[in-house]
Amino acid sequence: MSERSVTKQKSGKRWYTVFAPEQFDRAEIGSTIAEEPDQVIGRTIETTLGDINNDAGANNTKLTFKITDVGSDSAYTEFIKHELTRDYLRSLVRRGASKAAATITVVTTDDYRVKLQPVAFTTKKADNSQEHAIRRVMIDLVKEAAEERTFEELADSVIEGRLSSAIYGEAKTIYPLRRVEIQKYELEARPEELAEEEATAVDVDEEDVADDVADD
């Protein structure tokens, strides 16, 4: 009898195999245990791009998924975060060189709000105006990318390195660069959450208008 079967008999709990979304070819990314299926919903699973693609060279990229649905002994997820490991980012730092970083919040074409953190590493020490110009390129290109892509398409652009390559191509004309990465891509709000925020904001504005009229 398997260890899982023994555990299930002793505790009344069930193991669920966790799968990544279709975007990641429904790859198996882990397992979790619970007494009831509802207890699994909302749990997060962290793995690496290397584990999903069987590529040890991509183990410096962490991916986080959130369980949104359960069926039989399987749990299904949505992708919520891409993040580079601290060790990898530290390995990119060089003495006598500069690092330019930015944090940008955007809304995709399908109304997902996401936060991105690009970072550029120069070959030598850049001055403040050059660092500022590099950050400006990051902000502009990230916003342009979001205006043209869905949440999934923008995530693919980050994970596959296309967005960082675009930033590198333009920012290197400002100052020689050694590397550009997107150190974090994180889901902040889904379409229904954005709609609720907007509805709440409208209600507040209407209350303010009513107060102003009453004061008059």
Tab-separated table of C-alpha atoms in Angstrom, residues 26-123:
chain	number	residue	atom	x	y	z
A	26	ARG	CA	-1.074	21.468	-18.099
A	27	ALA	CA	2.243	20.391	-16.603
A	28	GLU	CA	2.087	18.625	-13.238
A	29	ILE	CA	3.566	21.051	-10.705
A	30	GLY	CA	3.003	19.422	-7.334
A	31	SER	CA	0.478	17.918	-4.969
A	32	THR	CA	-1.508	19.025	-1.954
A	33	ILE	CA	-3.620	17.295	0.690
A	34	ALA	CA	-6.976	18.222	2.198
A	35	GLU	CA	-10.075	16.708	3.789
A	36	GLU	CA	-12.443	18.536	1.427
A	37	PRO	CA	-12.017	19.883	-2.121
A	38	ASP	CA	-13.044	23.387	-1.032
A	39	GLN	CA	-10.005	23.516	1.270
A	40	VAL	CA	-7.716	23.281	-1.755
A	41	ILE	CA	-9.148	26.323	-3.559
A	42	GLY	CA	-6.936	29.390	-3.093
A	43	ARG	CA	-3.754	27.526	-2.175
A	44	THR	CA	-0.599	28.534	-4.020
A	45	ILE	CA	2.091	26.328	-5.521
A	46	GLU	CA	5.585	27.576	-6.340
A	47	THR	CA	7.834	25.840	-8.828
A	48	THR	CA	10.503	26.842	-11.339
A	49	LEU	CA	10.421	27.275	-15.078
A	50	GLY	CA	13.211	24.714	-15.159
A	51	ASP	CA	11.030	22.084	-13.465
A	52	ILE	CA	8.193	22.674	-15.918
A	53	ASN	CA	10.422	22.638	-19.020
A	54	ASN	CA	12.938	20.070	-17.749
A	55	ASP	CA	15.641	22.681	-18.234
A	56	ALA	CA	18.057	23.176	-15.325
A	57	GLY	CA	19.208	26.441	-16.901
A	58	ALA	CA	15.802	27.966	-16.135
A	59	ASN	CA	15.795	27.140	-12.432
A	60	ASN	CA	16.518	30.798	-11.648
A	61	THR	CA	12.936	31.646	-12.669
A	62	LYS	CA	10.294	31.005	-10.008
A	63	LEU	CA	6.649	30.634	-11.031
A	64	THR	CA	3.700	30.803	-8.653
A	65	PHE	CA	0.259	29.353	-9.371
A	66	LYS	CA	-3.019	29.629	-7.470
A	67	ILE	CA	-5.522	26.763	-7.316
A	68	THR	CA	-8.887	27.855	-8.727
A	69	ASP	CA	-10.722	24.586	-9.427
A	70	VAL	CA	-10.786	20.963	-8.261
A	71	GLY	CA	-12.026	17.887	-10.078
A	72	SER	CA	-11.757	14.338	-8.684
A	73	ASP	CA	-8.125	13.995	-7.559
A	74	SER	CA	-6.854	16.913	-9.651
A	75	ALA	CA	-6.439	20.606	-8.843
A	76	TYR	CA	-6.225	23.254	-11.549
A	77	THR	CA	-4.485	26.595	-11.293
A	78	GLU	CA	-4.010	30.063	-12.689
A	79	PHE	CA	-0.626	31.711	-13.148
A	80	ILE	CA	-0.099	34.640	-10.758
A	81	LYS	CA	3.634	35.439	-10.502
A	82	HIS	CA	6.998	35.184	-12.250
A	83	GLU	CA	10.070	36.132	-10.234
A	84	LEU	CA	13.823	35.722	-10.633
A	85	THR	CA	15.737	34.281	-7.693
A	86	ARG	CA	17.783	36.606	-5.486
A	87	ASP	CA	20.936	34.573	-6.062
A	88	TYR	CA	20.616	34.990	-9.820
A	89	LEU	CA	20.024	38.746	-9.544
A	90	ARG	CA	23.024	39.134	-7.226
A	91	SER	CA	25.168	37.286	-9.746
A	92	LEU	CA	24.420	40.006	-12.310
A	93	VAL	CA	25.752	42.832	-10.153
A	94	ARG	CA	29.264	44.017	-10.991
A	95	ARG	CA	31.469	46.424	-9.062
A	96	GLY	CA	31.876	49.737	-10.853
A	97	ALA	CA	28.707	49.250	-12.905
A	98	SER	CA	25.165	50.602	-12.518
A	99	LYS	CA	21.755	49.062	-12.052
A	100	ALA	CA	18.594	50.800	-13.248
A	101	ALA	CA	15.245	49.406	-12.106
A	102	ALA	CA	11.609	50.414	-12.265
A	103	THR	CA	8.248	49.242	-10.906
A	104	ILE	CA	5.389	49.635	-13.363
A	105	THR	CA	1.702	48.832	-12.939
A	106	VAL	CA	-0.317	48.319	-16.115
A	107	VAL	CA	-3.674	46.962	-17.276
A	108	THR	CA	-3.706	44.429	-20.119
A	109	THR	CA	-6.171	44.364	-23.007
A	110	ASP	CA	-8.328	41.815	-21.138
A	111	ASP	CA	-8.432	43.986	-17.998
A	112	TYR	CA	-5.907	42.283	-15.746
A	113	ARG	CA	-3.833	44.637	-13.596
A	114	VAL	CA	-0.247	43.485	-13.278
A	115	LYS	CA	2.964	44.801	-11.744
A	116	LEU	CA	6.268	44.452	-13.582
A	117	GLN	CA	9.781	45.185	-12.351
A	118	PRO	CA	12.369	45.416	-15.151
A	119	VAL	CA	16.029	45.872	-14.275
A	120	ALA	CA	19.033	46.769	-16.443
A	121	PHE	CA	22.718	46.217	-15.660
A	122	THR	CA	25.276	48.435	-17.380
A	123	THR	CA	28.822	47.516	-18.373
